[in-house]
Coordinates of C-alpha atoms in Angstrom, one line a residue:
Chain A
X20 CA -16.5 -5.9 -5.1
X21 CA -13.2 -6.5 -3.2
X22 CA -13.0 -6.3 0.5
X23 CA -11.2 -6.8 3.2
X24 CA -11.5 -5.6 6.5
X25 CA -9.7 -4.9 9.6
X26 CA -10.0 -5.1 13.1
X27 CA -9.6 -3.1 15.9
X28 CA -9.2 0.2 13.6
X29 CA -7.3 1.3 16.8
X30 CA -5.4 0.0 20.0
X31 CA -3.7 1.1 22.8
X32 CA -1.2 -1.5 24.4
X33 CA 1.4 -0.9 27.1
X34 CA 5.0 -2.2 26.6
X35 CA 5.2 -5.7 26.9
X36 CA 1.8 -7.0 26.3
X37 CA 0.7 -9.0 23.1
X38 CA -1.2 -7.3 20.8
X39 CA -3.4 -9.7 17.7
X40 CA -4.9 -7.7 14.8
X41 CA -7.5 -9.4 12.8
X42 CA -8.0 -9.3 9.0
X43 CA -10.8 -10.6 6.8
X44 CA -11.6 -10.4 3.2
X45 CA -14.1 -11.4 0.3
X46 CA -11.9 -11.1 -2.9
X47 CA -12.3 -12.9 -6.2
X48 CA -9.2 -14.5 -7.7
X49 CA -7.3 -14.7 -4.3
X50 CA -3.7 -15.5 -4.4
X51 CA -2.2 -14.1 -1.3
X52 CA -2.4 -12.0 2.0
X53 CA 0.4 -9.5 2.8
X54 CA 1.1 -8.0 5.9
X55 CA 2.4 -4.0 6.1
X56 CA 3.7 -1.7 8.8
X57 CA 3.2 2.0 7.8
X58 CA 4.9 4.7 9.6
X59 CA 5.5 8.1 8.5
X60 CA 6.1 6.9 4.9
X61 CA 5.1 4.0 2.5
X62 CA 4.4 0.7 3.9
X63 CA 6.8 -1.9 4.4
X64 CA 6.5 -5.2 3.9
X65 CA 6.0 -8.2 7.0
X66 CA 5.1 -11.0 5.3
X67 CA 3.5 -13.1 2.7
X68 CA 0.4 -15.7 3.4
X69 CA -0.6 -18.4 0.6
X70 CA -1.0 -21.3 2.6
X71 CA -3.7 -22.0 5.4
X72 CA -2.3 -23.0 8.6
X73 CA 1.4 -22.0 8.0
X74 CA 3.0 -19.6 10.5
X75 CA 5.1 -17.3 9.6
X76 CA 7.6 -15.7 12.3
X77 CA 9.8 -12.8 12.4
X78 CA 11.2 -11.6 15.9
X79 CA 8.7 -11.1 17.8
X80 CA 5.8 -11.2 14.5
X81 CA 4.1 -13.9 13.5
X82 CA 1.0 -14.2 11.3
X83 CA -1.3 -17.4 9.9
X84 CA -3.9 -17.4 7.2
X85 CA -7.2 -19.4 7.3
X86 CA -8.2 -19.5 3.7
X87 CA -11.3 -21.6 4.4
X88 CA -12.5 -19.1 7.0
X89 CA -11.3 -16.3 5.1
X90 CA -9.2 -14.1 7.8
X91 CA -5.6 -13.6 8.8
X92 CA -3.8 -12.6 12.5
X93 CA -1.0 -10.6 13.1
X94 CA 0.4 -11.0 16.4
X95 CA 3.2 -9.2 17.9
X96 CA 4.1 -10.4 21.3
X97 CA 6.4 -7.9 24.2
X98 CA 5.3 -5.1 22.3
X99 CA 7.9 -1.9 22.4
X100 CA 7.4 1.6 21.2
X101 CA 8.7 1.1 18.3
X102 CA 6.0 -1.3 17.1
X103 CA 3.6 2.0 17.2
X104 CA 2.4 1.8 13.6
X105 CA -0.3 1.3 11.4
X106 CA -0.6 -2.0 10.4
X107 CA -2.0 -2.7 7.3
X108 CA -2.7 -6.1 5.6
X109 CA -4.0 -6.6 1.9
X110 CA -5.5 -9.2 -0.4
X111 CA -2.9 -10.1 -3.6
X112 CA -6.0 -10.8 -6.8
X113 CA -5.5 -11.0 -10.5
X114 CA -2.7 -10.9 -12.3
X115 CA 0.3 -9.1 -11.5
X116 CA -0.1 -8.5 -8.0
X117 CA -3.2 -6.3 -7.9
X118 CA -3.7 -5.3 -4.0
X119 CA -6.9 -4.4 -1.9
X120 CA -5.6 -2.7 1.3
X121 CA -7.5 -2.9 4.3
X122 CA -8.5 -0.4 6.5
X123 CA -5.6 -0.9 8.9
X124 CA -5.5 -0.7 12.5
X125 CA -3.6 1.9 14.8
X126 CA -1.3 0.5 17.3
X127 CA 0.0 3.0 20.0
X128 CA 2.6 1.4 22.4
X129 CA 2.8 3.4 25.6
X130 CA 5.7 3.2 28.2
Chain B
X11 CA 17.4 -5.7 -4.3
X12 CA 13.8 -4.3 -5.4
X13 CA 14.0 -0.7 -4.8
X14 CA 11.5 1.8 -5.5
X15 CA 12.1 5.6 -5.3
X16 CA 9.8 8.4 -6.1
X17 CA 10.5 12.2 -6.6
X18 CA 10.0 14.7 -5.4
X19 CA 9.2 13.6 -2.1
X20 CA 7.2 16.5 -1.1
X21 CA 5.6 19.2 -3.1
X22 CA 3.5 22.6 -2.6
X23 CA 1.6 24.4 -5.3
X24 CA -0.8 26.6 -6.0
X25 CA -4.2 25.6 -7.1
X26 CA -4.9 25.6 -10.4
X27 CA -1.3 24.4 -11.2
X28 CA -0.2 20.9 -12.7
X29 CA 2.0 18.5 -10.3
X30 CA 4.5 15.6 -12.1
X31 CA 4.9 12.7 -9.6
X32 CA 8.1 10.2 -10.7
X33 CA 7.9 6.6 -10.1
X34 CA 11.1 4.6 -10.5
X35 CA 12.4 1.0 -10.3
X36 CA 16.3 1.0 -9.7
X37 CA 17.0 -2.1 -10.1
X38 CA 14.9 -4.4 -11.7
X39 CA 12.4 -3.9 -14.7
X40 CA 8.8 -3.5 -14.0
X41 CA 6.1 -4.5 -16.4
X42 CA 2.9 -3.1 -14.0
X43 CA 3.1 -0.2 -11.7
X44 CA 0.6 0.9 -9.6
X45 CA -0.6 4.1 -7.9
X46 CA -2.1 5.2 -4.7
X47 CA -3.3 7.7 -3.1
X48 CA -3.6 8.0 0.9
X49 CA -5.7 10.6 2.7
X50 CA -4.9 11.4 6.6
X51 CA -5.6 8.2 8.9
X52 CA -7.2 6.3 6.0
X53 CA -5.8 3.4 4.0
X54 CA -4.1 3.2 0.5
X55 CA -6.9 3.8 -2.3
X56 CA -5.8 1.9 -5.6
X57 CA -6.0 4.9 -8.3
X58 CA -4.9 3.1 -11.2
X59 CA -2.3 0.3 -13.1
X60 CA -0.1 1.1 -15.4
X61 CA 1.4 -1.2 -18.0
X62 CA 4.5 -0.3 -20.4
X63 CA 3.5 1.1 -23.5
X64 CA 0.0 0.9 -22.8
X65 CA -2.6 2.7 -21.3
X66 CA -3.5 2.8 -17.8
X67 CA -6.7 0.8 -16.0
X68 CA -8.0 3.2 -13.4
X69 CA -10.2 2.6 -10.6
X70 CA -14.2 3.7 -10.9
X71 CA -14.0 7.4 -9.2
X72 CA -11.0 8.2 -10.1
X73 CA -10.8 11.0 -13.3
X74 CA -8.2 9.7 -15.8
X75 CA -8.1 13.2 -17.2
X76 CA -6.9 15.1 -14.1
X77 CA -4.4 11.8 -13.1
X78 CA -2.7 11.0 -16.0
X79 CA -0.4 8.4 -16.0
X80 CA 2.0 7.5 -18.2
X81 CA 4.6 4.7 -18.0
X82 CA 7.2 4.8 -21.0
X83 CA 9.6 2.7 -19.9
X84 CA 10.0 -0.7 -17.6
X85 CA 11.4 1.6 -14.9
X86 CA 9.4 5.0 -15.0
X87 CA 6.3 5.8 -14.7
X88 CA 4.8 9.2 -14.2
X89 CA 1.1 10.6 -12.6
X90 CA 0.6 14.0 -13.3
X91 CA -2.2 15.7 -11.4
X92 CA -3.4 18.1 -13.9
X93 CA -5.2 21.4 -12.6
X94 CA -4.6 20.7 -9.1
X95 CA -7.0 22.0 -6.2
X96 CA -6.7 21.7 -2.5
X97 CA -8.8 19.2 -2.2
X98 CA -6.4 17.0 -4.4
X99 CA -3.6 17.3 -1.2
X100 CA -2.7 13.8 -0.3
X101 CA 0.0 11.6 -0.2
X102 CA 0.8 9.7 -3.4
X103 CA 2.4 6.4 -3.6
X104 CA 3.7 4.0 -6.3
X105 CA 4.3 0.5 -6.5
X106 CA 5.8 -1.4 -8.9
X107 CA 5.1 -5.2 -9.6
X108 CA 8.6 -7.3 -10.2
X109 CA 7.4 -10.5 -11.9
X110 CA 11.2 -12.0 -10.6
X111 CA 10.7 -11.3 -7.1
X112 CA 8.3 -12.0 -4.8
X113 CA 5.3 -12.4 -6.5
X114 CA 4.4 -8.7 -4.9
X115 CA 4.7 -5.3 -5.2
X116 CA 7.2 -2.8 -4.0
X117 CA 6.9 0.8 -2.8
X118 CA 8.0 3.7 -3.6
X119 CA 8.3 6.2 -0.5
X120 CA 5.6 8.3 -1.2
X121 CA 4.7 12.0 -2.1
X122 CA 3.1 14.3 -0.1
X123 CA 1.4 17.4 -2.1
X124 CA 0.1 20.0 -0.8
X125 CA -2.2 22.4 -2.3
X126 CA -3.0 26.1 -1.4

C-alpha cells in the first residue's frame, strides 16, 4: 500500500524564523513529489520534485527530493503570518497523475 | 490556464436527501478526474477516478453506490452523494488531470456539505 508520511503534524514558529517540514514515502510506480499549501480551501500548488538533488526555489520556499533516501523538505525561511497553512506534500504514481497525500503538517506563524 | 471550478461551493441538507457535486475544467479537456474527500484537520482521502465515458475506479472503503460518479464529458464530472447522513458532512474536492500541462493535477475549490 501507498504511503507517505509527514513530519511534524504541527508547528509553532515566530515571525522570522526558518521552519523545514519533512516528507517520506513508500509508493510503487513513483514519478513525482508535489508540494501544497492548503488554507481555507483546496490546495494550491508549490512545486514539483522528479529529480534527486535539484532545488527548487520560490521567494522564500524551496524544497529538494532525495529519491534514493526516499524523503522530501520544504523549507520556508523569514517566516510571516501569512505562511500559517497546512502544508501538504503528495507522491504522483501510476498513470495519469494518481496522488497519495500525506498527512500534512500545521504551521502557525505567531507575531 | 488550467482552471478548475466546482459548484455549489457550499451545501446543507437534510439527511436522507441526495447532494449533486459539479466538477468542471474551463479551459482545457480532461481525460481523468479525481475526487476527494477531506474531514476536519485530516488530509485529502482519494475516493475515486473517473475517466470519460467510463466507469469510475474507487478506492477500497469507499461505497460506489452512495458516491456515484459520473463523468460525461472531457470537462464535467459529477459525484452525487446518494441518501446523505450526517456523518457524510465533509468537504469535497475534485481534481482534474490535464495530460498538456504539468504532468499534475488541478483543483477545484472544494465543497463543503453539511448534513442535519
Amino acid at each position: 500500500e501507498d504511503k507517505v508520511v509527514q513530519s511534524p503534524l504541527s508547528l509553532v514558529v515566530h515571525e522570522g524564523d526558518t521552519v523545514t517540514l519533512n516528507c517520506s514515502y513508500e509508493v510503487t510506480n513513483f514519478r513525482s513529489l508535489l508540494w501544497y499549501k492548503q488554507e481555507k480551501k483546496a490546495p494550491t500548488f508549490l512545486f514539483m520534485l522528479t529529480s534527486s538533488g535539484i532545488e527548487k526555489k520560490s521567494g522564500r520556499l524551496s524544497s529538494i527530493l532525495d529519491k534514493k533516501e526516499l524523503f522530501s523538505i520544504l523549507n520556508i525561511t523569514a517566516t510571516q503570518t501569512g505562511d500559517s497553512a497546512v502544508y501538504l506534500c503528495a507522491a504522483n504514481t501510476g498513470t495519469a497523475s494518481k496522488l497519495t497525500f500525506g498527512t500534512g503538517t500545521r504551521l502557525q506563524v505567531t507575531l | 490556464g488550467a482552471v478548475v471550478s466546482q459548484h455549489p461551493s457550499w451545501v446543507i441538507c437534510k439527511s436522507g436527501t441526495s447532494v449533486k457535486i459539479e466538477c468542471r475544467s474551463l479551459d482545457f479537456q480532461a481525460t481523468t478526474m479525481f475526487w476527494y474527500r477531506q474531514f476536519p484537520k485530516q488530509s485529502l482521502m482519494l475516493m475515486a477516478t473517473s475517466n470519460e465515458g467510463s466507469k469510475a475506479t474507487y478506492e477500497q472503503g469507499v461505497e460506489k453506490d452512495k458516491f456515484l460518479i459520473n463523468h460525461a464529458s472531457l470537462t464535467l464530472s459529477t459525484l452525487t452523494v446518494t441518501s446523505a447522513h450526517p456523518e457524510d458532512s465533509s468537504f469535497y474536492i475534485c481534481s482534474a488531470y490535464w495530460r498538456g500541462g504539468a504532468d499534475t493535477q488541478y483543483f477545484g475549490p472544494g465543497t463543503r456539505l453539511t448534513v442535519l
